[in-house]
PDB file of C-alpha atoms in Angstrom:
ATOM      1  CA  UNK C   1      19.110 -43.130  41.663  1.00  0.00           C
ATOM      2  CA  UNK C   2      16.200 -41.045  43.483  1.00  0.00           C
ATOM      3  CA  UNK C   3      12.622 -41.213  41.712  1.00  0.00           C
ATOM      4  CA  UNK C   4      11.939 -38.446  39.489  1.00  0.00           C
ATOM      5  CA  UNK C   5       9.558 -35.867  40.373  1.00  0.00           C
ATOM      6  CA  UNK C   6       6.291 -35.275  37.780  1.00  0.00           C
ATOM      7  CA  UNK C   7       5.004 -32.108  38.050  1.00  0.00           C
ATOM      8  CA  UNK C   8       1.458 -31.555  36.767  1.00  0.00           C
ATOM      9  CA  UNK C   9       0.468 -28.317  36.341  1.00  0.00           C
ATOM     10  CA  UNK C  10      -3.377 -27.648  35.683  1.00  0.00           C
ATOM     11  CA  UNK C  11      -5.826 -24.330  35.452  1.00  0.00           C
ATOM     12  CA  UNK C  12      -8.081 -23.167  32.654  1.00  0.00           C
ATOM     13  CA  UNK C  13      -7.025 -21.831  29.451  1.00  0.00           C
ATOM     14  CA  UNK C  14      -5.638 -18.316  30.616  1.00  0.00           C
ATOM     15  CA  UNK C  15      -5.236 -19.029  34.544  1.00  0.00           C
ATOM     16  CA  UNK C  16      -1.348 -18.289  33.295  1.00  0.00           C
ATOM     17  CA  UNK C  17      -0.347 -22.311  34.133  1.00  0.00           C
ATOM     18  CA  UNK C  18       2.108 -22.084  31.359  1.00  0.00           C
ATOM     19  CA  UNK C  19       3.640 -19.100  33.196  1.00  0.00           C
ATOM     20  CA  UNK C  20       3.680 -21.393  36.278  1.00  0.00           C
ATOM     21  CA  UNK C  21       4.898 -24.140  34.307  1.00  0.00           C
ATOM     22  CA  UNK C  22       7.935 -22.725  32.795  1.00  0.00           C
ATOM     23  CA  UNK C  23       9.211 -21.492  36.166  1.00  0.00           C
ATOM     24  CA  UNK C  24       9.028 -24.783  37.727  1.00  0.00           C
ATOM     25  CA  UNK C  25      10.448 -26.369  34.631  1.00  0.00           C
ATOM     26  CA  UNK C  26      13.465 -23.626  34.731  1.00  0.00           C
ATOM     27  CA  UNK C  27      13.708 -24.102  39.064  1.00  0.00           C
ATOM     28  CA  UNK C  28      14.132 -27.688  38.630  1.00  0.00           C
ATOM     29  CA  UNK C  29      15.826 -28.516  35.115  1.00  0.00           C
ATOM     30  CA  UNK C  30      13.016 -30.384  34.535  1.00  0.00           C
ATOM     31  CA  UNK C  31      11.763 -31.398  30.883  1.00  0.00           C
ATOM     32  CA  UNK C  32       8.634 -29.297  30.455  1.00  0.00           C
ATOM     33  CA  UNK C  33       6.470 -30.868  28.534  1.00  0.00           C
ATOM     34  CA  UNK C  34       3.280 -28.541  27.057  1.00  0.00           C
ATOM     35  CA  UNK C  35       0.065 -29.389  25.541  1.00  0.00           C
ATOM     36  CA  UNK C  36      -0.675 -27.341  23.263  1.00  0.00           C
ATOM     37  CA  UNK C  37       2.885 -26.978  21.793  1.00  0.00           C
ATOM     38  CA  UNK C  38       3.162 -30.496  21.889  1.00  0.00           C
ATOM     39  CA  UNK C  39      -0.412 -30.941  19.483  1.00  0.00           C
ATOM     40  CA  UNK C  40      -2.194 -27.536  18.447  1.00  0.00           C
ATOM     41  CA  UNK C  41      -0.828 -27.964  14.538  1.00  0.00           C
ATOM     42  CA  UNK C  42      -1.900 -31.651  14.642  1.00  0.00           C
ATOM     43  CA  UNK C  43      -5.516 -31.021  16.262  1.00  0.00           C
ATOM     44  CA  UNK C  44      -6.238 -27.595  14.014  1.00  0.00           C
ATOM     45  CA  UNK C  45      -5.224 -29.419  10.999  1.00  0.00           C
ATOM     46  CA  UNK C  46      -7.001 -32.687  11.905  1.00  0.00           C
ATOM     47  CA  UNK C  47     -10.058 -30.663  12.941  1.00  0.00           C
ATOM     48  CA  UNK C  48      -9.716 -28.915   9.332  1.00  0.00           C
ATOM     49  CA  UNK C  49      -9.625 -32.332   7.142  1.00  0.00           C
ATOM     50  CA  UNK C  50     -12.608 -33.290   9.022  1.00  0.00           C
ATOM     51  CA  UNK C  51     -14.225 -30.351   7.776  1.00  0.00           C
ATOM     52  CA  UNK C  52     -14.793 -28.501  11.510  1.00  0.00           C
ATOM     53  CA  UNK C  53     -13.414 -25.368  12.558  1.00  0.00           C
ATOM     54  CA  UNK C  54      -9.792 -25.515  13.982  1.00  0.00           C
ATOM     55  CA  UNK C  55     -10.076 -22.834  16.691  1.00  0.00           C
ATOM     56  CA  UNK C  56     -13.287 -24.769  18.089  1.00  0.00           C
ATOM     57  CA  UNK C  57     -12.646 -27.702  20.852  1.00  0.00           C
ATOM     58  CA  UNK C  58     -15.221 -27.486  23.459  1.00  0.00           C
ATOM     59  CA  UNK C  59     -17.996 -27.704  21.908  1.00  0.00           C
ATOM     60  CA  UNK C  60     -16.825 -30.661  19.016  1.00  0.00           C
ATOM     61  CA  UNK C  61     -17.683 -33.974  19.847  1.00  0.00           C
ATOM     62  CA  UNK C  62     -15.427 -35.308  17.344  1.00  0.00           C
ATOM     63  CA  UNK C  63     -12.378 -33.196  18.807  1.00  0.00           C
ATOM     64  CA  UNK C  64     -13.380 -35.102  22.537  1.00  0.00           C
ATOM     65  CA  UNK C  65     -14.297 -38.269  21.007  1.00  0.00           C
ATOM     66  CA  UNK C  66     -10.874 -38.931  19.045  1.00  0.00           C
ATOM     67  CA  UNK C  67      -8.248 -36.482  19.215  1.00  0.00           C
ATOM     68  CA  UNK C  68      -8.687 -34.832  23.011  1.00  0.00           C
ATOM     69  CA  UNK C  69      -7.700 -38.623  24.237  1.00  0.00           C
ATOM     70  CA  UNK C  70      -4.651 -38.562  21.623  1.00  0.00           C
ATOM     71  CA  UNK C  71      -3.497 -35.347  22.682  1.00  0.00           C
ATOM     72  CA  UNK C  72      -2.897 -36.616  26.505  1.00  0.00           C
ATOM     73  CA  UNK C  73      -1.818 -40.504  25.556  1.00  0.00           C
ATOM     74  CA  UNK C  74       0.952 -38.489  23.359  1.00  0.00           C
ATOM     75  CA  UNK C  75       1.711 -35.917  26.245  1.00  0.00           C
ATOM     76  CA  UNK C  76       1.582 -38.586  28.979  1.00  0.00           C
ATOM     77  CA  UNK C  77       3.716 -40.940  26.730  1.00  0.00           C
ATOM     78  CA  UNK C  78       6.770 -38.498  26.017  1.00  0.00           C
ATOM     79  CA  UNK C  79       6.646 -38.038  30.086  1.00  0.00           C
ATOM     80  CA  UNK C  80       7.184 -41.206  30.577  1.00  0.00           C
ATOM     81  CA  UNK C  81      10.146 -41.271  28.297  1.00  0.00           C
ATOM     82  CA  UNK C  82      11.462 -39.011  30.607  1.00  0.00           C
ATOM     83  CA  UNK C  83      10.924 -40.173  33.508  1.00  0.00           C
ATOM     84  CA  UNK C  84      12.707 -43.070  32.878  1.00  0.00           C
ATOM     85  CA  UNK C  85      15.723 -41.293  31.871  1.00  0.00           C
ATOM     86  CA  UNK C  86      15.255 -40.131  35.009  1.00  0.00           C
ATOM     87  CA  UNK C  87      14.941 -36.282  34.624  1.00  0.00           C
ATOM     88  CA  UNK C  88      12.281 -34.471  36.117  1.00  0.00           C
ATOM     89  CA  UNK C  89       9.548 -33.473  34.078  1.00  0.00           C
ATOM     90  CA  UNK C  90       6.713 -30.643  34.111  1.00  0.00           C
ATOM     91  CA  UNK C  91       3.665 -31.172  32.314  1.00  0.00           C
ATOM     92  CA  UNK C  92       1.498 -27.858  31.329  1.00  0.00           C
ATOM     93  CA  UNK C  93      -1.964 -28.639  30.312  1.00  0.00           C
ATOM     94  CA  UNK C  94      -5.869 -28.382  31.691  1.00  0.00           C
ATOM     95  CA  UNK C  95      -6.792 -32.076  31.986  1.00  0.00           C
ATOM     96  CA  UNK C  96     -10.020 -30.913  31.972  1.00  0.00           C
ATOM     97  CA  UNK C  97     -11.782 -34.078  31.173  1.00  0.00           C
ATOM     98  CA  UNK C  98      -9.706 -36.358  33.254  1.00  0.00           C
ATOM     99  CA  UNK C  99      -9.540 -34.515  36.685  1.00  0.00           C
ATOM    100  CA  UNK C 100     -13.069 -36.461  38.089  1.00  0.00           C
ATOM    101  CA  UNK C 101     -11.520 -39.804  37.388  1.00  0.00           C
ATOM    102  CA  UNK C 102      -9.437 -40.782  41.113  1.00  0.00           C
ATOM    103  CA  UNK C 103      -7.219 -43.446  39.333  1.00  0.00           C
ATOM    104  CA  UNK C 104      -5.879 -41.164  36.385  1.00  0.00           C
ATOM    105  CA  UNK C 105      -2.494 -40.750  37.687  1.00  0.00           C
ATOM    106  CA  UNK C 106      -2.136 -44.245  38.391  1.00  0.00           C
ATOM    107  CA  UNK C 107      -3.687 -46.018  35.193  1.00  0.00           C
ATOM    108  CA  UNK C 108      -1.454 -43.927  33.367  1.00  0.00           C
ATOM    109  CA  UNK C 109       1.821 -44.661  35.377  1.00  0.00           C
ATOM    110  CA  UNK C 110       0.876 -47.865  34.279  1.00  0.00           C
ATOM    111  CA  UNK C 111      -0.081 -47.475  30.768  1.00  0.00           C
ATOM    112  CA  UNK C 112       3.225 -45.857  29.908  1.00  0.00           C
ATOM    113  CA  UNK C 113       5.592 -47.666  32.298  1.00  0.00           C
ATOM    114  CA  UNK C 114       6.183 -44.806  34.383  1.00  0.00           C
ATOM    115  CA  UNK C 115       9.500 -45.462  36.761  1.00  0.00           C
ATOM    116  CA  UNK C 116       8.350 -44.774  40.569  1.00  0.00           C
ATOM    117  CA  UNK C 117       7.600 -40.928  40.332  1.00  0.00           C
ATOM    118  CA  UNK C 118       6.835 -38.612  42.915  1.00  0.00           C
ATOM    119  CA  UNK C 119       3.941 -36.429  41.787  1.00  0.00           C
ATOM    120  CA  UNK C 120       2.672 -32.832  42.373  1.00  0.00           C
ATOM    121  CA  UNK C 121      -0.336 -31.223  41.207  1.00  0.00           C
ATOM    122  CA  UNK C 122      -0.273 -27.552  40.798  1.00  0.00           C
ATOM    123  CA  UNK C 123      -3.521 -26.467  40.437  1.00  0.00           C
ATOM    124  CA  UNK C 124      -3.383 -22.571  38.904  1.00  0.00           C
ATOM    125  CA  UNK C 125      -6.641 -20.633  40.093  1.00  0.00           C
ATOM    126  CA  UNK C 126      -7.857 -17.534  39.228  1.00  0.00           C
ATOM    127  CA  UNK C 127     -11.263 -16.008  39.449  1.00  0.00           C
ATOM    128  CA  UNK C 128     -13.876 -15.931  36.477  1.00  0.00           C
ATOM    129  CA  UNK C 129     -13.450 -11.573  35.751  1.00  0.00           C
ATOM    130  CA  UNK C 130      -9.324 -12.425  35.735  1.00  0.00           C
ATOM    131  CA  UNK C 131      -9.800 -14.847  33.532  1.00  0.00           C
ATOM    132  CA  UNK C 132     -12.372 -13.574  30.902  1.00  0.00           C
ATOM    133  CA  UNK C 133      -9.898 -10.222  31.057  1.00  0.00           C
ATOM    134  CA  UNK C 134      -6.744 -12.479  29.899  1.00  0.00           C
ATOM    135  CA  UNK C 135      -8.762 -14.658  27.365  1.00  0.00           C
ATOM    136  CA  UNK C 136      -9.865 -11.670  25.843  1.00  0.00           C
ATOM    137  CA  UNK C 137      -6.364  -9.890  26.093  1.00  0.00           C
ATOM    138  CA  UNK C 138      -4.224 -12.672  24.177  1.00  0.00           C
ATOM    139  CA  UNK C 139      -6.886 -12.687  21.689  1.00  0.00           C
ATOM    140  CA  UNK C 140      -6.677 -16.428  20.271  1.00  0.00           C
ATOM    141  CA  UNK C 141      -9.340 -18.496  18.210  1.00  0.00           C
ATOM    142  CA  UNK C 142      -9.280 -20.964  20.308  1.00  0.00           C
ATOM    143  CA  UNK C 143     -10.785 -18.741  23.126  1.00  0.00           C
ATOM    144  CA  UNK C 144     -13.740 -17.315  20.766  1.00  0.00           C
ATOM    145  CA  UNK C 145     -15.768 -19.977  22.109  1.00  0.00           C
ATOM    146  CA  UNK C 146     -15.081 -20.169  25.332  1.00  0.00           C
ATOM    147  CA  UNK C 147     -16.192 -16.279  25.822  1.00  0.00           C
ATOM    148  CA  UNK C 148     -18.735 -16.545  23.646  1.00  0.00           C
ATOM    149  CA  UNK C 149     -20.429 -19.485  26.256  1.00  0.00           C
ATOM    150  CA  UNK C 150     -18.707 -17.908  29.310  1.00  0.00           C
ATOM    151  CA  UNK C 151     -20.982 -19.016  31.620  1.00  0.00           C
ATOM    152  CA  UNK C 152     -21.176 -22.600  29.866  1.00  0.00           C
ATOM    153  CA  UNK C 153     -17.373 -22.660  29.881  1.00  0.00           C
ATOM    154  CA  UNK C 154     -16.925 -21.205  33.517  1.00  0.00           C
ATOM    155  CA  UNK C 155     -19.490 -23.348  35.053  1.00  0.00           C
ATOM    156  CA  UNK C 156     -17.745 -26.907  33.289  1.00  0.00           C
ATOM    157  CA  UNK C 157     -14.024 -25.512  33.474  1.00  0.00           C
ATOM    158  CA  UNK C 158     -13.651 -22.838  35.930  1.00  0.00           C
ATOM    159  CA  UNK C 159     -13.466 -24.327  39.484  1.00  0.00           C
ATOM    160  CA  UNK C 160     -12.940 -28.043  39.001  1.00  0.00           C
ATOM    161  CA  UNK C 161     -11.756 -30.032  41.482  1.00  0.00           C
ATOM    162  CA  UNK C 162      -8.368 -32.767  41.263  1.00  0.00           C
ATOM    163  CA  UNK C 163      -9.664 -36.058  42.487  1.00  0.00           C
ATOM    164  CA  UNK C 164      -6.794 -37.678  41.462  1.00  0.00           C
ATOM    165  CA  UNK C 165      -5.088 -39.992  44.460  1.00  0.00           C
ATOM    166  CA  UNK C 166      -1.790 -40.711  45.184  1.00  0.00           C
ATOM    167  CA  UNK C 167      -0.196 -37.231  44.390  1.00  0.00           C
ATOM    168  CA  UNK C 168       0.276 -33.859  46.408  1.00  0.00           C
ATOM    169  CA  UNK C 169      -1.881 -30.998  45.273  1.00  0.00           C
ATOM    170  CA  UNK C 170      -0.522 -27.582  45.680  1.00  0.00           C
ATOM    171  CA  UNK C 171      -3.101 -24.731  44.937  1.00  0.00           C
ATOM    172  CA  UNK C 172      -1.895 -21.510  43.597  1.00  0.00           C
ATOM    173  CA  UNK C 173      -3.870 -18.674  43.382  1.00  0.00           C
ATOM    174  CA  UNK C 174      -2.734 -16.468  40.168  1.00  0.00           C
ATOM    175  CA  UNK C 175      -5.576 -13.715  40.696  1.00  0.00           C
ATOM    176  CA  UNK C 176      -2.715 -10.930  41.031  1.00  0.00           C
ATOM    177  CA  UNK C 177      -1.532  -8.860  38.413  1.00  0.00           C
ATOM    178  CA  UNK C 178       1.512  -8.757  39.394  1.00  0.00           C
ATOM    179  CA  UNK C 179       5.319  -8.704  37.574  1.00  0.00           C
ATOM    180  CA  UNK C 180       7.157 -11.255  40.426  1.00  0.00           C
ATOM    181  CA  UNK C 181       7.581 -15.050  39.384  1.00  0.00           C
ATOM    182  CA  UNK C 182       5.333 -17.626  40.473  1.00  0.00           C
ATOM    183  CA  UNK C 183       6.131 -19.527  43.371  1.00  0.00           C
ATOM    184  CA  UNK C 184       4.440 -22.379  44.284  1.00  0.00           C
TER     185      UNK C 184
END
């Protein structure tokens, strides 16, 4: 059996990864695995009982304290279910707060007993005026704060770097408005 391949695709909220993400998932019959899908119910209801505002996650301490790091041990967990079934698998979320840290990748191949996996990074770009346009376009609560701090949000989100080692980084830029599929 050949190792399966782990695709990670990251961009900020509105850089249109998800778009990027589905195609690869559909290309390569791979299990495609998103965030936000995967958690938004738990987090906005979690964030409710604890009396702070669902749509608000940037700015909550408590929301990066407790449930950010739940959100990617579940996401990173069900991967590795797959992956040792052996079918490819596409992850779609920011990893915003984990993309400084070089041995990510490879702590969690070890945390959840991750099979040998090849891994690509796609990192989705797209410049700050494409990206405000598109947060304000699909008009969801979760972006309120993020345009309401743009420059906050832009300067700690916007260009970040991968440091991660021991995977291949493919950069996509998704500045064009355009109706053809992605292809990284």
């Amino acid at each position: 059996m050949t190792e399966p391949t782990l695709r990670i695709v990251i961009g900020t909220a509105g850089s249109g990864k998800s778009t990027v993400a589905q195609h690869l998932a559909r290309e390569h019959a791979a299990a495609y695995l998103d965030k936000d899908a995967m958690s938004a119910r738990f987090v906005e209801a979690a964030l409710a009982a604890a009396g702070y505002d669902p749509g608000d996650r940037e700015s909550n301490e408590f929301y990066l304290e407790h449930i950010l790091p739940l959100e990617y041990d579940s996401l990173l967990d069900v991967a590795g279910t797959n992956l040792r079934l052996g079918l490819p698998v596409v992850i779609d979320a920011p990893f915003s707060p984990y993309l400084s840290d070089p041995h990510f990748v490879t702590a969690a191949q070890q945390r959840f007993q991750w099979p040998p996996v090849d891994v690509e990074v796609v990192r989705v770009r797209v410049s700050p005026t494409t990206l405000q346009m598109r947060l304000r376009q699909r008009g969801l609560e979760r972006d309120h704060w993020k345009l309401a701090h743009w420059d906050e949000y832009w300067a700690k989100h916007g260009d970040q770097a991968c440091a991660w080692t021991g995977v291949r980084v493919t950069e996509f830029d998704n500045d064009a408005l355009t109706d053809h599929q992605p292809t990284p």
